[in-house]
PDB file of C-alpha atoms in Angstrom:
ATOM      1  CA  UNK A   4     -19.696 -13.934  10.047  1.00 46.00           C
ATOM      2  CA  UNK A   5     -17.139 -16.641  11.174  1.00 48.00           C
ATOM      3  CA  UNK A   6     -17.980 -18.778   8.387  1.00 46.00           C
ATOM      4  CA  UNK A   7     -17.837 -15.573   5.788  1.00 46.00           C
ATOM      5  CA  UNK A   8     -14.041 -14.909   7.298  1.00 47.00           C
ATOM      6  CA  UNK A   9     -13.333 -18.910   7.115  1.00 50.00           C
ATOM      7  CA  UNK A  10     -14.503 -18.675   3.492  1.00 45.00           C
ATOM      8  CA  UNK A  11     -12.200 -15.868   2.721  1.00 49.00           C
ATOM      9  CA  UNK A  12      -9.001 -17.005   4.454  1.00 48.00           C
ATOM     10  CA  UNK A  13      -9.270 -20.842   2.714  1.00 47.00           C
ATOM     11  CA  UNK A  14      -9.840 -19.220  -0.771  1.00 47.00           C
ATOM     12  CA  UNK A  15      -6.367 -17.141  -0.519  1.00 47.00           C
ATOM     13  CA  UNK A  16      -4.646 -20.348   0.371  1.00 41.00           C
ATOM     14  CA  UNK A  17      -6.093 -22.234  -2.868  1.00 44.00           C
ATOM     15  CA  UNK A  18      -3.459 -20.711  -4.766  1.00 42.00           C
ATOM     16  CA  UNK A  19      -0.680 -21.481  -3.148  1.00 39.00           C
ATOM     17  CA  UNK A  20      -1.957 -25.190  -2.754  1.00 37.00           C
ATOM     18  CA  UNK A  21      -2.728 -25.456  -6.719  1.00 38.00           C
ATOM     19  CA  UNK A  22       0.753 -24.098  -7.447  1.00 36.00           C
ATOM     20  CA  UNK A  23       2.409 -26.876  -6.126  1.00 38.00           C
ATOM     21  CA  UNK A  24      -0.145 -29.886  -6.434  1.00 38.00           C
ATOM     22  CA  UNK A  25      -1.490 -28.377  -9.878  1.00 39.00           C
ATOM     23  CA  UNK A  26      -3.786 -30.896 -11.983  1.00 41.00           C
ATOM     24  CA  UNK A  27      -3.905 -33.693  -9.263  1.00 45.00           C
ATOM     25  CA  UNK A  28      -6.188 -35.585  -7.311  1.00 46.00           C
ATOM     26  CA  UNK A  29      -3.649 -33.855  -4.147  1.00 47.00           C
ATOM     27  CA  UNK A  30      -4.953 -30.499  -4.609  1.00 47.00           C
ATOM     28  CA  UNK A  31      -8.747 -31.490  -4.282  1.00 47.00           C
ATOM     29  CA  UNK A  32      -8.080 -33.470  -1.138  1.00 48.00           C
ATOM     30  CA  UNK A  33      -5.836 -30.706   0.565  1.00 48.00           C
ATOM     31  CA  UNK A  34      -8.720 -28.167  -0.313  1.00 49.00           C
ATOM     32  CA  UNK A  35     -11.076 -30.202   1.310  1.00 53.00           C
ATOM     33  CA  UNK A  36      -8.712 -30.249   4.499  1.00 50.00           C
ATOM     34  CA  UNK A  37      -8.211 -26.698   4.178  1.00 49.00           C
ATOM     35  CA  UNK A  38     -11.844 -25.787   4.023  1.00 51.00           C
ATOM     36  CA  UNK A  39     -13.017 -27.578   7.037  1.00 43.00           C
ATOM     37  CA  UNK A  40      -9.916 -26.743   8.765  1.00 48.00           C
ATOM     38  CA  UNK A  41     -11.009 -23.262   8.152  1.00 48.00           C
ATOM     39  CA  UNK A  42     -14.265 -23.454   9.405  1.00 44.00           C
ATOM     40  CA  UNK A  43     -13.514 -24.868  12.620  1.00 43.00           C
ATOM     41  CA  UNK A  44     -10.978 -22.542  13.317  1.00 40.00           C
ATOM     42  CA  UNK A  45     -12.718 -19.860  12.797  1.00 41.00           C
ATOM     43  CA  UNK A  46     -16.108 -20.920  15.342  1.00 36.00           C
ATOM     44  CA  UNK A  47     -13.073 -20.788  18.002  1.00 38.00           C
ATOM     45  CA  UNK A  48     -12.269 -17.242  16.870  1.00 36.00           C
ATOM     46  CA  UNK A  49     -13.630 -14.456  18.521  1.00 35.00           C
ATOM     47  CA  UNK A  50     -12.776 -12.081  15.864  1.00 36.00           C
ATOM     48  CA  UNK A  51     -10.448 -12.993  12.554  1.00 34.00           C
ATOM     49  CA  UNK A  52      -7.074 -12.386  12.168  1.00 34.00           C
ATOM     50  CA  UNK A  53      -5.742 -10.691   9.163  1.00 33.00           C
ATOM     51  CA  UNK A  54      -2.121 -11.741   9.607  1.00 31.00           C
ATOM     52  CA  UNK A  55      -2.381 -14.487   6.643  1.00 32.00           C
ATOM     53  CA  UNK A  56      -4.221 -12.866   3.708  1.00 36.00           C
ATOM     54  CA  UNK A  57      -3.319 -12.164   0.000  1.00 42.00           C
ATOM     55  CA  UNK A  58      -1.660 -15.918  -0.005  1.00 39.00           C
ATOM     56  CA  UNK A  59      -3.167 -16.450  -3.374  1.00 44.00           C
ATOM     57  CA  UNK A  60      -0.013 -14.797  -5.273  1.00 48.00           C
ATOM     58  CA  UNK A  61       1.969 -16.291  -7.887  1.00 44.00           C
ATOM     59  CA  UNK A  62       5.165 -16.728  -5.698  1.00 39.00           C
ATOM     60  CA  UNK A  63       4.300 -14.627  -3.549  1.00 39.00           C
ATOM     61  CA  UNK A  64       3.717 -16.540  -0.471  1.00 31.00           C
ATOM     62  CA  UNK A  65       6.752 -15.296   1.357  1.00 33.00           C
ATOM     63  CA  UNK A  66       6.352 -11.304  -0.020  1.00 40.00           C
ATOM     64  CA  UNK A  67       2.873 -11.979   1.043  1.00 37.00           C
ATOM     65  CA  UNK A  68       3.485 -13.440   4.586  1.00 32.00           C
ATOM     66  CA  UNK A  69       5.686 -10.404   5.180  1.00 34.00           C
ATOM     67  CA  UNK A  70       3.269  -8.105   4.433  1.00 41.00           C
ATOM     68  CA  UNK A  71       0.546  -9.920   6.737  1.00 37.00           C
ATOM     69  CA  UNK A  72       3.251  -9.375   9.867  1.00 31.00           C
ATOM     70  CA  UNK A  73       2.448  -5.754   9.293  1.00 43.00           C
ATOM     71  CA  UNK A  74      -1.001  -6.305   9.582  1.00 43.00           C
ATOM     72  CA  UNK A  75      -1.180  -8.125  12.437  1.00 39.00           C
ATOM     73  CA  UNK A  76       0.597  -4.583  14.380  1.00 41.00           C
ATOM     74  CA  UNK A  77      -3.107  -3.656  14.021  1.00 50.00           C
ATOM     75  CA  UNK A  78      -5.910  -4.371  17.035  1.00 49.00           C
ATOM     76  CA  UNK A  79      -8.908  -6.180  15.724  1.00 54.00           C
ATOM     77  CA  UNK A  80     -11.934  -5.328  17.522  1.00 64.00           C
ATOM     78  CA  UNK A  81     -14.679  -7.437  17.255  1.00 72.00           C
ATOM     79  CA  UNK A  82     -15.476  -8.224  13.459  1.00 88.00           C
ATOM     80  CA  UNK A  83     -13.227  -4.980  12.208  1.00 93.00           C
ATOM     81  CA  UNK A  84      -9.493  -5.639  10.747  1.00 93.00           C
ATOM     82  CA  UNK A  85      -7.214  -3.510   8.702  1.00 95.00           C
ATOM     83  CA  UNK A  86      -4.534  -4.320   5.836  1.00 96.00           C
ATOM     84  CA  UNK A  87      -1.856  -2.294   4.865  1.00 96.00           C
ATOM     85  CA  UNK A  88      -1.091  -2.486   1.329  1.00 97.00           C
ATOM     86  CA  UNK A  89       1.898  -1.120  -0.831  1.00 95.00           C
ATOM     87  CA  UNK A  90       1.143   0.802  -3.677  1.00 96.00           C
ATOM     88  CA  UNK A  91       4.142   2.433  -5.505  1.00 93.00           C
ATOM     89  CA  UNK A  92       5.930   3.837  -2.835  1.00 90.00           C
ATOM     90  CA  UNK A  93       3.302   4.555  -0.816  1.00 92.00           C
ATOM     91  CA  UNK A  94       0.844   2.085   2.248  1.00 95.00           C
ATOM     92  CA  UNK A  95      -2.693   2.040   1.910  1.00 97.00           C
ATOM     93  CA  UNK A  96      -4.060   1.089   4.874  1.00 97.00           C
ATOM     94  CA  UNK A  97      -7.574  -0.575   4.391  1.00 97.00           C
ATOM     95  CA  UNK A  98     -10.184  -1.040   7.024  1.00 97.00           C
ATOM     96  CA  UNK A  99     -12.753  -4.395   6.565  1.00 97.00           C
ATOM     97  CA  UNK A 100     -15.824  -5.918   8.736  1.00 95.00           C
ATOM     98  CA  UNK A 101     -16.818  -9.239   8.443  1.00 92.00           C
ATOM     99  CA  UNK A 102     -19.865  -8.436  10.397  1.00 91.00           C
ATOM    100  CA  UNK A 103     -20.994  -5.967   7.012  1.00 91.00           C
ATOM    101  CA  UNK A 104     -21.126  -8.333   4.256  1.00 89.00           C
ATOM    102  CA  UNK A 105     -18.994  -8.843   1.364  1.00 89.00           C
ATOM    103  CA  UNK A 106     -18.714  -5.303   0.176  1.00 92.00           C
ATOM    104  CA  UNK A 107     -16.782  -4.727   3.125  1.00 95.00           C
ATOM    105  CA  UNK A 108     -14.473  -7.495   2.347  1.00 94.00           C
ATOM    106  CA  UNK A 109     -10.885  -7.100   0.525  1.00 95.00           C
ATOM    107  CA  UNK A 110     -10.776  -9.856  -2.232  1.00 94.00           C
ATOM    108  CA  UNK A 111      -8.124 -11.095  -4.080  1.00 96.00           C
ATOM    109  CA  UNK A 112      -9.242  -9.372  -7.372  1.00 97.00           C
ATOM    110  CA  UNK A 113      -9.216  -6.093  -6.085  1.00 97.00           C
ATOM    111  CA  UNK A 114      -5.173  -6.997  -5.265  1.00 97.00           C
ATOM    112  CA  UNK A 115      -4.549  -7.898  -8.469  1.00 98.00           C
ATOM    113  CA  UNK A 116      -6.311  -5.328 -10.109  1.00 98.00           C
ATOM    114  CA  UNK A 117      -4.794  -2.356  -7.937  1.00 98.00           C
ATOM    115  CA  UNK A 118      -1.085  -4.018  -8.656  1.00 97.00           C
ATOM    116  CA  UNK A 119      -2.386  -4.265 -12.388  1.00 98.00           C
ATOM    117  CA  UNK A 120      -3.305  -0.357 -12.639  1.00 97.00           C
ATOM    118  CA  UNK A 121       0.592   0.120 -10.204  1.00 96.00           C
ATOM    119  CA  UNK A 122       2.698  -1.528 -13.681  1.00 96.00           C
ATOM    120  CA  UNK A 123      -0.232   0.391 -15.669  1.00 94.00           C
ATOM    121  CA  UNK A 124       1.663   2.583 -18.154  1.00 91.00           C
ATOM    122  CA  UNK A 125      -1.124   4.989 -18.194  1.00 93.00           C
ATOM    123  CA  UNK A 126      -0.540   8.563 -16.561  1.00 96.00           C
ATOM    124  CA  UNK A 127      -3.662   8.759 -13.920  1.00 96.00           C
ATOM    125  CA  UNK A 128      -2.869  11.915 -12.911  1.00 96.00           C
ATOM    126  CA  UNK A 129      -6.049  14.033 -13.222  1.00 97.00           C
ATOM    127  CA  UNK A 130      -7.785  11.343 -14.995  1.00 98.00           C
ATOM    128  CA  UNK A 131     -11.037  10.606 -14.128  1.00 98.00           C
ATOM    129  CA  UNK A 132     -11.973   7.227 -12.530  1.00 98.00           C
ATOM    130  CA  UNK A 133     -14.921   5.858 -12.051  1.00 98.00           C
ATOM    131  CA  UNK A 134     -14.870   3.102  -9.815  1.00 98.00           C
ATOM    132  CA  UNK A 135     -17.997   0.510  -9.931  1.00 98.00           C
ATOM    133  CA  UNK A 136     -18.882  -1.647  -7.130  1.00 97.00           C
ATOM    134  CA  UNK A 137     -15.584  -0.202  -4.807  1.00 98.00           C
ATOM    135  CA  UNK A 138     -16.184  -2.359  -2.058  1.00 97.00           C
ATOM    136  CA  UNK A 139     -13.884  -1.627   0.620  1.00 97.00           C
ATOM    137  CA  UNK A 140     -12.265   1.114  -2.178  1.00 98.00           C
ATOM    138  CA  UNK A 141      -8.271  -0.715  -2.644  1.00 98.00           C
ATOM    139  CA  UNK A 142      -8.335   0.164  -6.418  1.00 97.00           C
ATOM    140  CA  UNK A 143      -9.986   3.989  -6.502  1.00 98.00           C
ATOM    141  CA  UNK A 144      -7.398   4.946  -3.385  1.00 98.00           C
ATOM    142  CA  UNK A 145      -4.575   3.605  -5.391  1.00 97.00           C
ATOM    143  CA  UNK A 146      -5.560   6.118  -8.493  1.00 97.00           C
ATOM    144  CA  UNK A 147      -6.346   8.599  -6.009  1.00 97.00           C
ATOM    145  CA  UNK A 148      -2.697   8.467  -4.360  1.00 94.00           C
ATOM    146  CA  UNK A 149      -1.748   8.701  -7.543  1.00 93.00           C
ATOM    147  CA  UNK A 150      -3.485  12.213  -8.362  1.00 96.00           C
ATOM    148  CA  UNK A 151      -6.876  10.900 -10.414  1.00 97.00           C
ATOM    149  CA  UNK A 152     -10.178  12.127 -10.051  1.00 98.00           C
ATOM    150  CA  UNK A 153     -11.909   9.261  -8.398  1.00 98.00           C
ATOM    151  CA  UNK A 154     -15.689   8.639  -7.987  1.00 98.00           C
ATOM    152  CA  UNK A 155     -16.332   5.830  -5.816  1.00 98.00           C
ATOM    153  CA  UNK A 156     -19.260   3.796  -5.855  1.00 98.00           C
ATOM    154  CA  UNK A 157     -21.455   0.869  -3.643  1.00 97.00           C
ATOM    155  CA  UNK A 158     -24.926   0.105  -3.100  1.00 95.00           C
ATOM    156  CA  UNK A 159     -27.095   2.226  -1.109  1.00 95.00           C
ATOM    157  CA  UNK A 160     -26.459   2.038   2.994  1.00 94.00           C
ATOM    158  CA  UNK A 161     -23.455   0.169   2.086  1.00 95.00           C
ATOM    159  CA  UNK A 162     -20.812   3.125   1.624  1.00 96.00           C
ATOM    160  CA  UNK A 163     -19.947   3.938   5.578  1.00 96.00           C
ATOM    161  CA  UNK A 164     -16.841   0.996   5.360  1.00 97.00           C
ATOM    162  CA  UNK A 165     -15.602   2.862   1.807  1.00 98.00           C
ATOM    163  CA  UNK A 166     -16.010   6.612   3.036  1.00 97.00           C
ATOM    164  CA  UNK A 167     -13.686   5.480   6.140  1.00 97.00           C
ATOM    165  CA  UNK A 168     -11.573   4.337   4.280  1.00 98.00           C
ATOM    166  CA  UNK A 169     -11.176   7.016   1.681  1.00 98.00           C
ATOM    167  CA  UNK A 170     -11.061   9.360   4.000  1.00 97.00           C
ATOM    168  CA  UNK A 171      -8.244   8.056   5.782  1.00 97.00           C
ATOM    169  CA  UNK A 172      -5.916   7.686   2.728  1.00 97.00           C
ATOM    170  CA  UNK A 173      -7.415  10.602   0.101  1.00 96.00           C
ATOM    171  CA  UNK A 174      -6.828  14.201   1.466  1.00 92.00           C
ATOM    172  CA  UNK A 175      -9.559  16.053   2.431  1.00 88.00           C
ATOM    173  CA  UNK A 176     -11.281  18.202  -0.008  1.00 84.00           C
ATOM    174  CA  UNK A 177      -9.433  16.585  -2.600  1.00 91.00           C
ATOM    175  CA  UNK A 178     -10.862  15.249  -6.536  1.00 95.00           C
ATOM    176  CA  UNK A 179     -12.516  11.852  -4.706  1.00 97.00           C
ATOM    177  CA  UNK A 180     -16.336  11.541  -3.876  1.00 97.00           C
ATOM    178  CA  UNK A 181     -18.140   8.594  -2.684  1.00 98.00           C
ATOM    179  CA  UNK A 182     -22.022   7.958  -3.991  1.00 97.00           C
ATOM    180  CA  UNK A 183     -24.150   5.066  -3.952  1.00 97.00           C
ATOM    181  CA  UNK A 184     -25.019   3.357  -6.887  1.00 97.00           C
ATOM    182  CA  UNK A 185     -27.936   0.665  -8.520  1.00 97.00           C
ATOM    183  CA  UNK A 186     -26.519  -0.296 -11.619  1.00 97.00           C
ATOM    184  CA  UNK A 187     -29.239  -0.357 -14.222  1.00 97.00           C
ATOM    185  CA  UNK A 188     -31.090   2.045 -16.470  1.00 96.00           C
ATOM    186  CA  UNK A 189     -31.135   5.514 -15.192  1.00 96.00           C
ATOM    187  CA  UNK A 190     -34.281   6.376 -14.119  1.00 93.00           C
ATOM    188  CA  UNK A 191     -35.513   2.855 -13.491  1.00 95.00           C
ATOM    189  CA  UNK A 192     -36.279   1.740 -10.575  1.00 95.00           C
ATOM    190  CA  UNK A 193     -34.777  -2.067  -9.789  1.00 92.00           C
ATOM    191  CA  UNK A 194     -34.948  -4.007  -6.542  1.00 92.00           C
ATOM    192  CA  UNK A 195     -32.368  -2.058  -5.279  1.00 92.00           C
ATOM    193  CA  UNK A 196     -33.548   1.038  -5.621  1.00 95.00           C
ATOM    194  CA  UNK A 197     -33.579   3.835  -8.288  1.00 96.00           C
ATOM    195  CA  UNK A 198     -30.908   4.283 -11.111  1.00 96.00           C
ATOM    196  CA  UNK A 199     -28.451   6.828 -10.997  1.00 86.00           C
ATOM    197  CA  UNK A 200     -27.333   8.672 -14.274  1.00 94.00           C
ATOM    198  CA  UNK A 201     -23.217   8.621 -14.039  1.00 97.00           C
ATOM    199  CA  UNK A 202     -22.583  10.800 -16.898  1.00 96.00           C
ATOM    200  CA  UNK A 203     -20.412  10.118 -19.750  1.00 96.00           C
ATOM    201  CA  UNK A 204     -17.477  11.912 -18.458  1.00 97.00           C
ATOM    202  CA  UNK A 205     -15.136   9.400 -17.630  1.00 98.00           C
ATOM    203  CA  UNK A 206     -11.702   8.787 -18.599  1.00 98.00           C
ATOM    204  CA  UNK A 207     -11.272   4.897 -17.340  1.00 98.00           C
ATOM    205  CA  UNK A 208     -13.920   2.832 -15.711  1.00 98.00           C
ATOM    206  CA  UNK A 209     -12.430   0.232 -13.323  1.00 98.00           C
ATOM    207  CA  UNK A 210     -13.791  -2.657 -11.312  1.00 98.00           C
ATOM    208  CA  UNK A 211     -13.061  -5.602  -9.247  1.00 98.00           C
ATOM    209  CA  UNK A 212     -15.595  -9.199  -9.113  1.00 96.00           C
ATOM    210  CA  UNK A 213     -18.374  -7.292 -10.198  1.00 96.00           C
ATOM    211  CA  UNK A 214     -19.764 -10.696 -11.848  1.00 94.00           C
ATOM    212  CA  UNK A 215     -21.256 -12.785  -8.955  1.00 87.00           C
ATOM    213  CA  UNK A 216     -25.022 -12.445  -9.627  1.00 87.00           C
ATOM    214  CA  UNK A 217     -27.234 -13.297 -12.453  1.00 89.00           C
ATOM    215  CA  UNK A 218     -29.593 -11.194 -11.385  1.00 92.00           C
ATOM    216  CA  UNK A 219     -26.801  -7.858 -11.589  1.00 93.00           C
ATOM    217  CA  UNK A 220     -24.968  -8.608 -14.031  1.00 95.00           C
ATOM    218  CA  UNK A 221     -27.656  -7.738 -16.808  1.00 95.00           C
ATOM    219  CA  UNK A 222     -27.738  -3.978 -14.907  1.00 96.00           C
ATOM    220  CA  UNK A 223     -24.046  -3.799 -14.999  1.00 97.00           C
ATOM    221  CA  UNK A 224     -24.034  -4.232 -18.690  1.00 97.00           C
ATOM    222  CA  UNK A 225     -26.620  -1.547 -18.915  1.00 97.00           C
ATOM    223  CA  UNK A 226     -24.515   0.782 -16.773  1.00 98.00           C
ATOM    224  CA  UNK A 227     -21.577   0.529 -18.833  1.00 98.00           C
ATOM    225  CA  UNK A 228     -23.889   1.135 -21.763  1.00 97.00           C
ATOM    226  CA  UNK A 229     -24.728   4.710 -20.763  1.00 97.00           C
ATOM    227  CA  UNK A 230     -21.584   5.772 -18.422  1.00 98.00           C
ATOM    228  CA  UNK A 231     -18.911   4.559 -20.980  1.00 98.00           C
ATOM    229  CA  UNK A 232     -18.024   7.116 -24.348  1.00 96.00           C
ATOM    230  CA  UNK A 233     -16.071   5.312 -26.818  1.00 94.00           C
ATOM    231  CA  UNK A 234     -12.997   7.356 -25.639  1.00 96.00           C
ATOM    232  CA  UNK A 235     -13.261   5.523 -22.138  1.00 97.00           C
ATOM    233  CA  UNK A 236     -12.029   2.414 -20.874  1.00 98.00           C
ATOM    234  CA  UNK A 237     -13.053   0.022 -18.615  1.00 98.00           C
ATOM    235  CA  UNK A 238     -10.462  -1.746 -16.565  1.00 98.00           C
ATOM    236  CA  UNK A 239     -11.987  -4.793 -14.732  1.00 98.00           C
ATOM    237  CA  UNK A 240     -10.577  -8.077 -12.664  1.00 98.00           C
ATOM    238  CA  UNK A 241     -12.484 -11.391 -12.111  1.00 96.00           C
ATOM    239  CA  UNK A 242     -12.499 -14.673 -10.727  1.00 94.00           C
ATOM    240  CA  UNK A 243     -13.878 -16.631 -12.785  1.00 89.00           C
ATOM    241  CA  UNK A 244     -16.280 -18.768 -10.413  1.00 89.00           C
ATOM    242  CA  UNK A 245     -18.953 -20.754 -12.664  1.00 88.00           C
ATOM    243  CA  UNK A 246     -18.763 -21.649 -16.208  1.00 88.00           C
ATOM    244  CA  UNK A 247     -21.823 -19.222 -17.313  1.00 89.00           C
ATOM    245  CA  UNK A 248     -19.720 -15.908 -16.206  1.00 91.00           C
ATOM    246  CA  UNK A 249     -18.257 -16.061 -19.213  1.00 91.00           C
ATOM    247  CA  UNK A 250     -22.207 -15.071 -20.771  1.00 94.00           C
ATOM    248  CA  UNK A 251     -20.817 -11.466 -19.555  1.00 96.00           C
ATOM    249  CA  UNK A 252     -18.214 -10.896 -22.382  1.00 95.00           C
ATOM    250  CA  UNK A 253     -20.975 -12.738 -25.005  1.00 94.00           C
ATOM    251  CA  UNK A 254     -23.538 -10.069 -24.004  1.00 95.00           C
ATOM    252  CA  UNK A 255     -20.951  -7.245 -23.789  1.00 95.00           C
ATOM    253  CA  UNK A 256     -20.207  -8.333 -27.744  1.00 94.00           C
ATOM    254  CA  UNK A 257     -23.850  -8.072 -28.097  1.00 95.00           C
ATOM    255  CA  UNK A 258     -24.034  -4.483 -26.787  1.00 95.00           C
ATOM    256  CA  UNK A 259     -21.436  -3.675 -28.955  1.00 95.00           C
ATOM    257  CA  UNK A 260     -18.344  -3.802 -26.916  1.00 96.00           C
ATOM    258  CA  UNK A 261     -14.458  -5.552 -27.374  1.00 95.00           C
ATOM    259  CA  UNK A 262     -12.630  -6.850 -25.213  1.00 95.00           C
ATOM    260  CA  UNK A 263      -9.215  -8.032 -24.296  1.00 96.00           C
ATOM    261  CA  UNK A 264      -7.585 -10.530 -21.441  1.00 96.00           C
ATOM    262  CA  UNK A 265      -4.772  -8.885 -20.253  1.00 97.00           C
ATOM    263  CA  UNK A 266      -1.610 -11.112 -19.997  1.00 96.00           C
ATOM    264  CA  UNK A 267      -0.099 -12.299 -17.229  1.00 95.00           C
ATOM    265  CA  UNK A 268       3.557 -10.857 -18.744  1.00 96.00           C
ATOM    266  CA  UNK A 269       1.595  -7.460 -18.648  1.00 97.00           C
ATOM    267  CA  UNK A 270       0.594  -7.640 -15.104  1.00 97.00           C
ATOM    268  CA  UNK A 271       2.223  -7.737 -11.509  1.00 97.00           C
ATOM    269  CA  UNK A 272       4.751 -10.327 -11.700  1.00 96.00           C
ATOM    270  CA  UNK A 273       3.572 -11.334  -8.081  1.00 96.00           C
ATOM    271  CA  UNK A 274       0.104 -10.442  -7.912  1.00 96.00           C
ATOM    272  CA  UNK A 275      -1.617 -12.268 -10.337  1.00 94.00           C
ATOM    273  CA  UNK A 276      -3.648 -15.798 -10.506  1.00 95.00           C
ATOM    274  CA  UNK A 277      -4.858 -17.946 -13.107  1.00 92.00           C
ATOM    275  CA  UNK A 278      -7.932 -18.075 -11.508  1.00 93.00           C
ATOM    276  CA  UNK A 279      -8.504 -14.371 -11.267  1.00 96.00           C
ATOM    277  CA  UNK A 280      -8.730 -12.338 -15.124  1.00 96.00           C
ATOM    278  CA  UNK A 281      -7.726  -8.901 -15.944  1.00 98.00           C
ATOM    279  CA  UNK A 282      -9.729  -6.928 -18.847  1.00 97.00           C
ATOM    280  CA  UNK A 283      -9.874  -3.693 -20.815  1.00 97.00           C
ATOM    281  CA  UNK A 284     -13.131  -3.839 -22.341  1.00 97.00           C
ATOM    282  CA  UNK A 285     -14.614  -0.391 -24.478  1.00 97.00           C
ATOM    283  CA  UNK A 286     -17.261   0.428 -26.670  1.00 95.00           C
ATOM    284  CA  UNK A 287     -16.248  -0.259 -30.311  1.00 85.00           C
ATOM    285  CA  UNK A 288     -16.847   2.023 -33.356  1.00 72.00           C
ATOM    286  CA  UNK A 289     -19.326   0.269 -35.761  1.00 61.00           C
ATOM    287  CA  UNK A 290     -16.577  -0.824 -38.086  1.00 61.00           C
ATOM    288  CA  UNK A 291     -14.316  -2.045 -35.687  1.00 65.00           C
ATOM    289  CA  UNK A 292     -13.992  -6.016 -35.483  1.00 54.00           C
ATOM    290  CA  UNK A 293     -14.149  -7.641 -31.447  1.00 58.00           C
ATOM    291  CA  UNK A 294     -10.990  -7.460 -30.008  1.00 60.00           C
ATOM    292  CA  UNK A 295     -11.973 -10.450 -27.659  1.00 62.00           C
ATOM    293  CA  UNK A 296     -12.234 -14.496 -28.190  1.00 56.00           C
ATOM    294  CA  UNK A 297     -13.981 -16.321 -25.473  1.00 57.00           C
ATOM    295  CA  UNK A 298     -11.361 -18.879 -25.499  1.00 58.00           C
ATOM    296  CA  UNK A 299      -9.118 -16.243 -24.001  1.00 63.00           C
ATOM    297  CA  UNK A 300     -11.041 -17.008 -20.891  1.00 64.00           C
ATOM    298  CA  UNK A 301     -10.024 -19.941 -18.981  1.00 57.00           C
ATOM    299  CA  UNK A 302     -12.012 -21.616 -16.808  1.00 51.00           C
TER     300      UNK A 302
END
C-alpha cells in the first residue's frame, strides 16, 4: 500500500517537474530522483499524508499547495485520508484508502475532469448523469451539488469508499444512487461478474481513466454501445499512459461513434495537463462524418 501511495504522490509531481525542464534529458533524471525518493519515503510512513496532492496543475503549484494545507487539518488513520476540493462555490470533501486499491484512489483525471464539467456551459440541473467507473465519486458529487440526477457506478464489493463519500456530500434521499457495475454486454456474464442493463436514459455519460486495461476496455466500448442514445453525451478524461490507448477512439469509430479532444482554452485554466485528455465522444447518425482525428491525441 506504501508503494501504491509513493506511486501516486511522484506522478502529481511529474507535472510540475516537466513544466520547467520540458523536452530535456533534466526531466528524466529528476523523475528518476523523484520516484525513488518517493518510495523510500513512503516505507518510513506509517500512513500517507495528503498535504501535497493535485501538484500536477498547469501553474497551479502554489493554488494547489494551498489547497493541500487544508487537507492536512484532517487526521489520517491508518491507510484512510481525505481531500477537500472546491467546486464552484462549494468544498467537496473526499474520503480515500490506500489499503482498498485504486478505485479508492483520487487521480489527477478525475480533477481535471470535475474542473472541466465546473467551466462546463451546460445547465446540469436535473440532468441525468451517469457516472462510469466513479472511483472515489469527485466528478458525480460535483453534478450532484450542482442539482443532476447522478447514478454512480464501481465494480462489485468495491462501492463502500464511493457510498461514504456520497453520502457525506449528496443530501439524503436526494436524485443520486450508487450500483455496481461489470461493463460488458448485458446479460453476459464476464470475469467480473454478470452485466448490468443501464438503460438508455441518460442525458451525459461521464468518466475519469477508465482506459487502463486491455482486457476492459473492449466491455467499456460495449457499455457505451447500449447505455448511450444518440441524444447523450459522454464526457470522459484520460491519461494517456501507453501508445496502444489510443486503439480506444479507433474502435469507438468502428462502433460508430465521434469524437472530439477538448481544448485546453476550453478547460480549467489551472487544472489541466498535457498528459491528461478531455473528450466528448457520442454516437453519430449514419450520415454524419467522425468528428475526431487520432492525431488530436498526443502522446
Amino acid at each position: 500500500r506504501f508503494v501504491l501511495w509513493a506511486w501516486g504522490i511522484s506522478s502529481r509531481v511529474k507535472l510540475v517537474v516537466s513544466r520547467f525542464t520540458r523536452g530535456s534529458h533534466l526531466s528524466l533524471f529528476l523523475l528518476g530522483i523523484l520516484g525513488v525518493t518517493g518510495c523510500a519515503f513512503a516505507v518510513g510512513l506509517a500512513a500517507p499524508s495528503p498535504a501535497c496532492l493535485g501538484l500536477r496543475l498547469r501553474g497551479g503549484y502554489e493554488e494547489a499547495c494551498t489547497s493541500g494545507k487544508k487537507m492536512s487539518d484532517e487526521k489520517a488513520e491508518g491507510t484512510v485520508f481525505y481531500e477537500t476540493f472546491e467546486f464552484k462555490d462549494k468544498e467537496v470533501k473526499i474520503k480515500q484508502d490506500t489499503l482498498k486499491g485504486h478505485a479508492a484512489i483520487l487521480w489527477d483525471a478525475a480533477r481535471v475532469l470535475a474542473k472541466y464539467l465546473e467551466v462546463h456551459p451546460a445547465d446540469w440541473n436535473g440532468k441525468r448523469v451517469l457516472d462510469l467507473g466513479s472511483g472515489c465519486g469527485l466528478t458525480a458529487i460535483c453534478l450532484g451539488v450542482l442539482g443532476a440526477k447522478v447514478t454512480m457506478t464501481e465494480l462489485p464489493n468495491c462501492t463502500d469508499v464511493l457510498q461514504e463519500n456520497a453520502a457525506a456530500n449528496l443530501a439524503a434521499g436526494g436524485a443520486w444512487d450508487v450500483r455496481e457495475c461489470v461493463w460488458g454486454k448485458p446479460g453476459e456474464v464476464t470475469s467480473w461478474g454478470q452485466v448490468a442493463d443501464l438503460g438508455q436514459e441518460w442525458d451525459y455519460v461521464v468518466g475519469s481513466d477508465l482506459i487502463y486495461s486491455d482486457d476492459s476496455t473492449p466491455h467499456l466500448i460495449e457499455t457505451l454501445v447500449s447505455c448511450m442514445s444518440e441524444s447523450c453525451e459522454f464526457i470522459m478524461s484520460m491519461e494517456l499512459r501507453r501508445a496502444r490507448d489510443k486503439d480506444f477512439f479507433t474502435n469507438l469509430q468502428k462502433r460508430g461513434f465521434s469524437f472530439r479532444k477538448i481544448p485546453s482554452e476550453e478547460q480549467h485554466p489551472v487544472y489541466q495537463a498535457e498528459e491528461i485528455g478531455v473528450f466528448s465522444i457520442r454516437k453519430k447518425p449514419p450520415h454524419e462524418q467522425p468528428l475526431g482525428a487520432l492525431e488530436q491525441i498526443q502522446e
